[in-house]
Amino acid sequence: MFRTRLMSGILLVIAALAVIMTGGVFLAAVLCLLSGIAYRELTKACGLRSAQGGISGLEIAGCVMILVYYVMLAASLQWGIMNLYLTMMVVIVAAFLAHLFVYVFTFPKYRAEQVMASMFAFFYAPVMLAFIYLLREGFAQGRYLVWFIFLSSWGSDTCAYAVGVLIGKHKMTPKLSPKKSVEGAVGGVVGAALLFMLYTRLVINVYTDAALPLALAAVLGGVGALVSMVGDLAASAVKRDHDIKDYGKLIPGHGGIMDRFDSVIVTAPIIFIGIAMLLQ
């Protein structure tokens, strides 16, 4: 299992490097695909899908709006057709209205909690994951800045695991994730802060004109690490609520997209907001 997980992790890092460095419409297309898979994993976990499988009307509405969302984001950032933030607002509202249309005109096929679950899944994965694309393409230094997202999620997770294995004694959330320790959490936050400072000093302040203060970069890294842990635990909580082990089997040794990107999904908008504030 460890070998499979390690090989999958290495391949994921290589794929992430290739896709994010390419950027542009290709990145948007890949994130759209990942968002669609994550959305379907969440709707399945939340019991939206019938025992016979297939795809429900609510999921069709969600998948269509995911495609519309990424097309509109690409149109805004690549071709300047529409204001970016207006685009995001319009599509999110349109997605909500699409769910209401399905709910009303198929009533009583779906219950209110199923509509809320589908909209929750739409906002949780596709909307949040899109901030990777927004950070990569929305800033002139985006090809360098975007890696902060992964440093604060995967980087802090690695630091937390190492510290937890070495000195972890006090359980952080024993009912939700018995293996996570307070010491590991502190190690993850401190590790992310140091990684942010190192990356800022050696890359951002050398190859870009961003000139981020090291102290503020460390703060952003620490905050990102905290949010990353919450994202990881939140995804675990959903699984516990619905008595499932993994969201899917797409990635050998890891599970589904939600299993591997749970912390990235929640961290991406926080890092985007932090970078936007630092560079304003």
PDB file of C-alpha atoms in Angstrom, residues 36-37 39-56 59 114:
ATOM      1  CA  GLY A  36     -16.735  17.459 -12.094  1.00  0.00           C
ATOM      2  CA  ILE A  37     -15.318  14.261 -10.593  1.00  0.00           C
ATOM      3  CA  TYR A  39     -18.637  17.105  -7.403  1.00  0.00           C
ATOM      4  CA  ARG A  40     -19.925  13.647  -8.296  1.00  0.00           C
ATOM      5  CA  GLU A  41     -17.947  12.096  -5.441  1.00  0.00           C
ATOM      6  CA  LEU A  42     -19.552  14.513  -2.993  1.00  0.00           C
ATOM      7  CA  THR A  43     -23.095  14.044  -4.298  1.00  0.00           C
ATOM      8  CA  LYS A  44     -22.652  10.281  -4.068  1.00  0.00           C
ATOM      9  CA  ALA A  45     -21.279  10.544  -0.527  1.00  0.00           C
ATOM     10  CA  CYS A  46     -24.221  12.745   0.472  1.00  0.00           C
ATOM     11  CA  GLY A  47     -26.710  10.177  -0.835  1.00  0.00           C
ATOM     12  CA  LEU A  48     -27.958  12.186  -3.788  1.00  0.00           C
ATOM     13  CA  ARG A  49     -27.530   9.309  -6.218  1.00  0.00           C
ATOM     14  CA  SER A  50     -30.087   6.499  -6.347  1.00  0.00           C
ATOM     15  CA  ALA A  51     -29.252   2.886  -5.555  1.00  0.00           C
ATOM     16  CA  GLN A  52     -29.440   2.137  -9.280  1.00  0.00           C
ATOM     17  CA  GLY A  53     -26.657   4.599  -9.986  1.00  0.00           C
ATOM     18  CA  GLY A  54     -26.867   6.838 -13.034  1.00  0.00           C
ATOM     19  CA  ILE A  55     -27.090  10.620 -12.773  1.00  0.00           C
ATOM     20  CA  SER A  56     -29.903  12.645 -11.244  1.00  0.00           C
ATOM     21  CA  GLU A  59     -26.418  16.398 -10.790  1.00  0.00           C
ATOM     22  CA  GLN A 114     -30.923  16.874  -1.698  1.00  0.00           C
TER      23      GLN A 114
END
